[in-house]
Amino acid sequence: MPLRPLVHGLALAVFCAVSAQAQPLVRAPIESPILTIDSDTLFEDSRFGRQTIEEFEKRGAALASENRSIEEALEAEEKDLTALRATMTPIEFRTLADAFDQKVQETRRTQEAKNRELNSELESRRVMFLNAAAPVLEQLMREAGAAVVLERRSIFISSNAVDITQIAINRLNVVLNGVEFAPEQQ
């Protein structure tokens, strides 16, 4: 995985977070020892997250289209094989049928692997984003005098006043503006 874009993104985030200590991008009006954040919303509503989701939806749609084309081709091949059955001995047909079944199984494994790889890449981007967001969240903690930021879904009940998700999104949109995380190289 090329580290240069990630390192540059993290360095930029840290620089901006440290700079924000002197002049906050958006001052957190919250003073609380505990803050909450919705990490899904943080990713999904950030500019980087929206762009990433859009990219992966397109890639997912392309994979689904490829799967449909392959399925149609295999169905046509199966029809042709079934039509040939009457002209062959059972042993000849069984050999062709077994080869076809093996082809179908291998194709299924290949396409499932592509789907897993796509999901894995999306999760890797999400993790890189959250790692890059850490300095911004730490800065928000300092500004609020907080000791901890908790995942909102893990809390039974809390005041919305301690949720910093939108403030963090606004800052991350500035800090990560133009930063691209390179996908893993195979």
C-alpha positions as a printed NumPy array, in Angstrom:
array([[  0.   ,   0.   ,   0.   ],
       [  1.486,   3.362,  -0.935],
       [  1.966,   5.224,   2.305],
       [  2.803,   8.632,   0.887],
       [ -0.851,   9.802,   0.416],
       [ -1.771,   8.436,   3.839],
       [  1.256,  10.001,   5.529],
       [  0.611,  13.328,   3.798],
       [ -3.058,  13.179,   4.793],
       [ -2.232,  12.347,   8.393],
       [  0.479,  15.016,   8.546],
       [ -1.944,  17.572,   7.154],
       [ -4.596,  16.537,   9.647],
       [ -2.151,  16.797,  12.553],
       [ -0.85 ,  20.167,  11.334],
       [ -4.362,  21.528,  10.968],
       [ -5.392,  20.126,  14.329],
       [ -2.395,  21.741,  16.029],
       [ -3.09 ,  24.983,  14.177],
       [ -6.696,  24.713,  15.272],
       [ -5.522,  24.845,  18.874],
       [ -4.412,  28.424,  18.31 ],
       [ -7.321,  29.327,  16.024],
       [-10.079,  26.7  ,  15.877],
       [-11.736,  26.2  ,  12.503],
       [-15.098,  25.884,  14.252],
       [-14.987,  26.457,  18.003],
       [-16.697,  23.659,  19.895],
       [-19.312,  25.387,  22.085],
       [-19.355,  22.286,  24.254],
       [-17.727,  21.957,  27.642],
       [-18.127,  18.432,  28.915],
       [-15.892,  15.675,  30.262],
       [-17.616,  13.228,  27.891],
       [-18.353,  13.752,  24.208],
       [-20.12 ,  11.496,  21.747],
       [-19.707,  10.879,  18.057],
       [-21.468,   8.77 ,  15.455],
       [-18.57 ,   7.333,  13.462],
       [-20.846,   6.093,  10.657],
       [-22.317,   9.563,  10.18 ],
       [-18.841,  11.097,  10.496],
       [-17.671,   9.023,   7.531],
       [-20.869,   9.006,   5.462],
       [-21.576,  12.73 ,   5.749],
       [-18.012,  13.946,   5.249],
       [-17.011,  15.017,   1.771],
       [-14.38 ,  12.252,   1.619],
       [-16.882,   9.642,   2.807],
       [-19.525,  10.688,   0.272],
       [-16.977,  10.543,  -2.55 ],
       [-15.763,   7.142,  -1.368],
       [-19.288,   5.75 ,  -1.073],
       [-20.175,   7.057,  -4.537],
       [-17.049,   5.453,  -6.018],
       [-17.741,   2.094,  -4.362],
       [-21.418,   2.145,  -5.348],
       [-20.316,   2.58 ,  -8.975],
       [-17.775,  -0.229,  -8.641],
       [-20.411,  -2.429,  -6.966],
       [-22.903,  -1.72 ,  -9.759],
       [-20.254,  -2.607, -12.36 ],
       [-19.556,  -5.885, -10.545],
       [-23.284,  -6.664, -10.354],
       [-23.599,  -6.001, -14.096],
       [-20.617,  -8.254, -14.768],
       [-22.248, -10.971, -12.625],
       [-25.497, -10.714, -14.598],
       [-23.623, -11.009, -17.907],
       [-21.715, -14.043, -16.673],
       [-24.926, -15.63 , -15.393],
       [-26.64 , -15.104, -18.742],
       [-23.679, -16.63 , -20.605],
       [-23.625, -19.645, -18.267],
       [-27.374, -20.163, -18.658],
       [-26.987, -20.125, -22.455],
       [-24.102, -22.59 , -22.214],
       [-26.199, -24.844, -19.96 ],
       [-29.062, -24.786, -22.495],
       [-26.668, -25.725, -25.286],
       [-25.254, -28.545, -23.171],
       [-28.75 , -29.823, -22.375],
       [-29.623, -29.76 , -26.099],
       [-26.499, -31.831, -26.866],
       [-27.441, -34.477, -24.319],
       [-29.629, -36.418, -26.745],
       [-26.747, -36.719, -29.232],
       [-24.18 , -38.084, -26.76 ],
       [-23.517, -41.156, -24.73 ],
       [-24.134, -40.784, -20.976],
       [-20.395, -40.953, -20.31 ],
       [-19.621, -38.212, -22.866],
       [-22.401, -36.047, -21.458],
       [-21.265, -36.616, -17.847],
       [-17.74 , -35.491, -18.788],
       [-19.054, -32.263, -20.333],
       [-21.541, -31.708, -17.487],
       [-18.823, -32.147, -14.863],
       [-16.547, -29.709, -16.711],
       [-19.401, -27.202, -16.926],
       [-20.166, -27.602, -13.219],
       [-16.5  , -27.037, -12.383],
       [-16.513, -23.892, -14.563],
       [-19.627, -22.589, -12.769],
       [-18.103, -23.226,  -9.327],
       [-14.821, -21.543, -10.269],
       [-16.668, -18.554, -11.743],
       [-18.736, -18.252,  -8.571],
       [-15.598, -18.311,  -6.396],
       [-13.919, -15.684,  -8.579],
       [-16.9  , -13.334,  -8.449],
       [-17.351, -13.803,  -4.7  ],
       [-13.651, -12.984,  -4.228],
       [-14.106,  -9.782,  -6.24 ],
       [-17.03 ,  -8.824,  -4.008],
       [-15.036,  -9.539,  -0.824],
       [-12.11 ,  -7.516,  -2.177],
       [-14.389,  -4.575,  -2.928],
       [-15.853,  -4.683,   0.59 ],
       [-12.376,  -4.996,   2.085],
       [-11.137,  -1.964,   0.142],
       [-14.117,   0.072,   1.335],
       [-13.45 ,  -0.922,   4.949],
       [ -9.74 ,  -0.051,   4.529],
       [-10.655,   3.405,   3.301],
       [-13.003,   3.856,   6.232],
       [-10.259,   2.858,   8.696],
       [ -7.749,   5.215,   7.028],
       [-10.325,   8.02 ,   7.249],
       [-10.972,   7.4  ,  10.939],
       [ -7.215,   7.31 ,  11.624],
       [ -6.837,  10.636,   9.811],
       [ -9.779,  12.001,  11.84 ],
       [ -8.166,  11.171,  15.187],
       [ -6.142,  14.421,  15.523],
       [ -9.253,  16.49 ,  14.789],
       [-11.256,  14.569,  17.38 ],
       [ -8.432,  14.941,  19.903],
       [ -8.42 ,  18.698,  19.309],
       [-12.185,  18.838,  19.876],
       [-11.681,  16.914,  23.122],
       [ -9.12 ,  19.452,  24.327],
       [-11.358,  22.381,  23.41 ],
       [-14.275,  20.874,  25.327],
       [-12.132,  19.855,  28.29 ],
       [-13.247,  16.279,  27.663],
       [-11.478,  13.145,  28.799],
       [-13.184,  10.789,  26.372],
       [-15.155,  10.586,  23.116],
       [-17.613,   7.693,  23.07 ],
       [-19.364,   6.057,  20.132],
       [-22.946,   7.289,  20.277],
       [-24.408,   3.834,  19.49 ],
       [-22.712,   2.408,  22.587],
       [-24.537,   4.777,  24.931],
       [-27.947,   4.028,  26.345],
       [-28.974,   7.675,  26.743],
       [-27.194,  11.018,  26.451],
       [-27.793,  14.647,  25.672],
       [-27.438,  15.692,  22.053],
       [-25.484,  18.659,  23.398],
       [-22.37 ,  16.494,  23.826],
       [-22.477,  15.082,  20.27 ],
       [-19.614,  16.546,  18.217],
       [-20.284,  14.642,  14.99 ],
       [-21.3  ,  17.65 ,  12.869],
       [-18.508,  19.864,  14.215],
       [-16.015,  17.091,  13.415],
       [-17.455,  16.674,   9.897],
       [-17.081,  20.411,   9.245],
       [-13.458,  20.381,  10.389],
       [-12.593,  17.203,   8.521],
       [-14.053,  18.619,   5.317],
       [-11.546,  21.482,   5.649],
       [ -8.604,  19.407,   6.888],
       [ -8.999,  16.6  ,   4.351],
       [-10.047,  18.784,   1.425],
       [ -8.31 ,  17.351,  -1.629],
       [ -6.585,  14.556,   0.31 ],
       [ -6.943,  11.226,  -1.443],
       [ -6.137,   7.893,   0.101],
       [ -4.57 ,   5.596,  -2.459],
       [ -6.112,   2.126,  -2.547],
       [ -3.955,  -0.86 ,  -1.631],
       [ -1.705,  -2.013,  -4.423],
       [ -1.901,  -5.744,  -5.107]])
